[in-house]
Amino acid sequence: MNTTNNIVPAQVVALKKQRVILKTETNEVITVDVPQGRKHDKFFMLTMADLLRSGLWIPVNRTLHQLMRYDWFDTSFKNYAF
């Protein structure tokens, strides 16, 4: 299977209970369940709401229906050096 095209940019277009709805550049709708470790993380949904308002594009695995984990998402604020 070619995994190169599975990672696509997408925008958050809606937030449902325990789900994030995203749309790709080709208007494909991808529904992502909130990751198990983030279900009780109040900052996760606040971050998703900020992404919804801002329209920023984020990486999503279209086959696995998962948000990609990168430092911008997983690194706590305390770990950044200014």
XYZ file of N, CA, C and O in Angstrom:
328
model
N 0.836 -1.173 0.000
C 0.000 0.000 0.000
C 0.883 1.239 0.000
O 1.862 1.327 0.730
N 0.545 2.222 -0.783
C 1.286 3.469 -0.871
C 0.824 4.409 0.231
O -0.278 4.929 0.198
N 1.692 4.639 1.224
C 1.316 5.493 2.349
C 1.630 6.961 2.098
O 1.241 7.802 2.883
N 2.299 7.276 1.007
C 2.675 8.649 0.718
C 1.463 9.559 0.624
O 1.466 10.667 1.136
N 0.403 9.112 -0.010
C -0.777 9.941 -0.206
C -1.784 9.830 0.935
O -2.848 10.424 0.871
N -1.452 9.068 1.974
C -2.376 8.930 3.093
C -2.329 10.123 4.037
O -3.289 10.378 4.744
N -1.214 10.845 4.053
C -1.084 12.026 4.900
C -1.471 13.244 4.063
O -0.827 13.551 3.063
N -2.540 13.902 4.483
C -3.066 15.032 3.719
C -3.325 16.222 4.643
O -3.590 16.041 5.830
N -3.255 17.438 4.101
C -3.636 18.601 4.902
C -5.161 18.688 4.966
O -5.859 18.405 3.989
N -5.657 19.072 6.130
C -7.106 19.193 6.302
C -7.407 20.316 7.288
O -6.571 20.674 8.115
N -8.619 20.842 7.177
C -9.090 21.880 8.086
C -10.199 21.305 8.955
O -11.046 20.545 8.475
N -10.211 21.703 10.219
C -11.303 21.323 11.105
C -12.529 22.121 10.658
O -12.484 23.338 10.536
N -13.631 21.416 10.373
C -14.852 22.100 9.932
C -15.998 21.946 10.921
O -16.981 22.673 10.847
N -15.873 20.987 11.855
C -16.916 20.812 12.870
C -16.363 19.993 14.026
O -15.447 19.191 13.857
N -16.950 20.225 15.185
C -16.605 19.460 16.373
C -17.870 18.828 16.911
O -18.870 19.510 17.137
N -17.846 17.543 17.085
C -18.966 16.801 17.656
C -18.473 16.172 18.949
O -17.283 16.145 19.222
N -19.364 15.625 19.716
C -18.963 14.971 20.955
C -17.998 13.831 20.645
O -18.355 12.883 19.964
N -16.762 13.979 21.108
C -15.700 12.980 20.930
C -15.298 12.739 19.475
O -14.701 11.718 19.157
N -15.631 13.681 18.556
C -15.234 13.553 17.152
C -14.829 14.909 16.592
O -15.366 15.945 16.956
N -13.878 14.841 15.676
C -13.430 16.032 14.948
C -13.702 15.763 13.477
O -13.319 14.725 12.943
N -14.404 16.676 12.813
C -14.722 16.547 11.394
C -13.794 17.477 10.629
O -13.700 18.666 10.932
N -13.105 16.912 9.627
C -12.140 17.674 8.841
C -12.469 17.579 7.366
O -13.114 16.621 6.926
N -11.993 18.573 6.608
C -12.163 18.561 5.154
C -10.809 18.782 4.504
O -10.073 19.689 4.891
N -10.488 17.946 3.512
C -9.203 18.042 2.816
C -9.286 19.076 1.699
O -10.352 19.614 1.404
N -8.153 19.297 1.044
C -8.097 20.231 -0.087
C -8.992 19.786 -1.244
O -9.409 20.603 -2.050
N -9.264 18.495 -1.316
C -10.119 17.967 -2.385
C -11.552 17.764 -1.902
O -12.325 17.028 -2.515
N -11.902 18.395 -0.784
C -13.239 18.349 -0.185
C -13.652 16.972 0.328
O -14.826 16.702 0.506
N -12.675 16.111 0.566
C -12.955 14.820 1.204
C -13.195 15.073 2.692
O -12.431 15.777 3.340
N -14.264 14.528 3.220
C -14.574 14.688 4.637
C -13.993 13.500 5.403
O -14.208 12.346 5.040
N -13.242 13.807 6.458
C -12.625 12.788 7.295
C -13.105 13.000 8.729
O -13.007 14.104 9.261
N -13.630 11.959 9.324
C -14.059 12.007 10.719
C -13.014 11.300 11.571
O -12.640 10.168 11.285
N -12.552 11.999 12.594
C -11.519 11.462 13.471
C -12.092 11.384 14.886
O -12.604 12.374 15.406
N -12.014 10.212 15.492
C -12.399 10.084 16.893
C -11.329 10.735 17.748
O -10.139 10.675 17.432
N -11.737 11.362 18.839
C -10.774 11.952 19.764
C -9.902 10.814 20.289
O -10.414 9.784 20.721
N -8.579 10.970 20.225
C -7.681 9.911 20.697
C -7.969 9.540 22.154
O -8.322 10.400 22.970
N -7.825 8.268 22.472
C -8.132 7.753 23.810
C -7.463 8.575 24.912
O -8.090 8.913 25.893
N -6.207 8.902 24.734
C -5.477 9.653 25.754
C -5.891 11.110 25.868
O -5.469 11.803 26.791
N -6.701 11.602 24.950
C -7.113 13.019 24.949
C -8.579 13.220 25.334
O -9.045 14.346 25.385
N -9.313 12.156 25.607
C -10.751 12.272 25.869
C -11.072 13.139 27.079
O -12.109 13.766 27.123
N -10.194 13.174 28.068
C -10.439 13.981 29.264
C -9.494 15.177 29.328
O -9.384 15.819 30.369
N -8.850 15.475 28.218
C -7.914 16.594 28.126
C -8.678 17.817 27.624
O -9.016 17.899 26.447
N -8.964 18.756 28.530
C -9.769 19.920 28.134
C -9.060 20.783 27.094
O -9.707 21.453 26.299
N -7.734 20.747 27.079
C -6.999 21.570 26.126
C -7.061 21.015 24.698
O -6.914 21.762 23.742
N -7.300 19.733 24.564
C -7.400 19.145 23.229
C -8.560 19.768 22.460
O -8.395 20.250 21.344
N -9.750 19.770 23.056
C -10.905 20.327 22.352
C -10.801 21.847 22.213
O -11.255 22.404 21.216
N -10.163 22.511 23.172
C -9.921 23.948 23.017
C -9.005 24.210 21.825
O -9.225 25.152 21.057
N -7.997 23.374 21.660
C -7.093 23.497 20.514
C -7.836 23.241 19.217
O -7.661 23.970 18.234
N -8.690 22.227 19.197
C -9.469 21.926 17.997
C -10.418 23.083 17.667
O -10.596 23.449 16.502
N -11.003 23.700 18.697
C -11.882 24.853 18.477
C -11.093 26.028 17.900
O -11.582 26.741 17.009
N -9.874 26.240 18.389
C -9.016 27.302 17.836
C -8.691 27.022 16.373
O -8.678 27.936 15.544
N -8.411 25.750 16.053
C -8.130 25.385 14.662
C -9.366 25.584 13.787
O -9.252 26.012 12.637
N -10.532 25.302 14.322
C -11.780 25.522 13.579
C -11.950 27.004 13.251
O -12.230 27.375 12.106
N -11.738 27.855 14.252
C -11.888 29.303 14.042
C -10.831 29.877 13.100
O -11.111 30.740 12.289
N -9.604 29.386 13.217
C -8.506 29.968 12.443
C -8.437 29.466 11.007
O -7.906 30.141 10.136
N -8.943 28.250 10.755
C -8.873 27.690 9.405
C -7.508 27.139 9.037
O -7.233 26.884 7.872
N -6.631 26.952 10.026
C -5.305 26.400 9.744
C -5.414 24.963 9.238
O -6.316 24.224 9.615
N -4.478 24.597 8.403
C -4.421 23.245 7.861
C -3.529 22.402 8.755
O -2.449 22.842 9.159
N -3.976 21.188 9.060
C -3.198 20.271 9.888
C -3.063 18.928 9.174
O -3.901 18.577 8.342
N -2.010 18.161 9.479
C -1.823 16.864 8.822
C -2.745 15.798 9.417
O -2.890 15.693 10.629
N -3.359 15.028 8.516
C -4.288 13.969 8.917
C -3.982 12.728 8.093
O -3.681 12.821 6.905
N -4.078 11.572 8.718
C -3.950 10.318 7.977
C -5.342 9.939 7.499
O -6.213 9.611 8.304
N -5.538 10.024 6.188
C -6.871 9.804 5.623
C -7.299 8.344 5.692
O -8.486 8.056 5.736
N -6.362 7.413 5.708
C -6.709 5.996 5.758
C -7.031 5.542 7.177
O -8.002 4.827 7.405
N -6.204 5.973 8.131
C -6.391 5.562 9.519
C -7.347 6.467 10.283
O -7.697 6.175 11.425
N -7.740 7.597 9.665
C -8.625 8.576 10.311
C -8.031 9.024 11.646
O -8.668 8.953 12.688
N -6.768 9.493 11.568
C -6.057 9.953 12.754
C -5.373 11.282 12.486
O -4.868 11.517 11.395
N -5.343 12.113 13.525
C -4.536 13.322 13.464
C -3.089 12.907 13.599
O -2.766 11.976 14.342
N -2.217 13.576 12.878
C -0.792 13.251 12.953
C -0.217 13.889 14.210
O -0.577 15.001 14.572
N 0.685 13.184 14.862
C 1.289 13.662 16.099
C 2.642 14.290 15.784
O 3.567 13.609 15.406
N 2.717 15.584 15.971
C 3.949 16.331 15.769
C 4.159 17.237 16.967
O 3.249 17.442 17.766
N 5.338 17.821 17.069
C 5.648 18.668 18.214
C 4.655 19.794 18.428
O 4.382 20.169 19.556
N 4.106 20.360 17.379
C 3.168 21.467 17.544
C 1.949 21.030 18.328
O 1.268 21.841 18.953
N 1.686 19.738 18.356
C 0.487 19.224 19.004
C 0.799 18.568 20.343
O 0.036 18.675 21.279
N 1.952 17.896 20.456
C 2.248 17.095 21.634
C 3.168 17.747 22.660
O 3.236 17.296 23.783
N 3.889 18.774 22.300
C 4.840 19.376 23.222
C 4.115 20.347 24.140
O 3.415 21.236 23.671
N 4.307 20.169 25.428
C 3.652 21.091 26.363
C 4.314 22.457 26.275
O 5.476 22.588 25.893
N 3.592 23.461 26.671
C 4.076 24.838 26.623
C 5.366 24.998 27.429
O 6.254 25.741 27.064
N 5.478 24.282 28.531
C 6.649 24.401 29.410
C 7.939 23.971 28.714
O 9.020 24.384 29.103
N 7.850 23.117 27.691
C 9.038 22.607 27.044
C 9.604 23.544 25.975
O 10.681 23.295 25.461
N 8.892 24.600 25.638
C 9.395 25.554 24.652
C 10.323 26.542 25.308
O 10.077 27.005 26.422
N 11.406 26.885 24.630
C 12.333 27.893 25.124
C 12.194 29.147 24.266
O 12.240 29.065 23.057
N 11.997 30.271 24.905
C 11.828 31.535 24.172
C 13.049 32.401 24.345
O 13.713 32.406 25.319
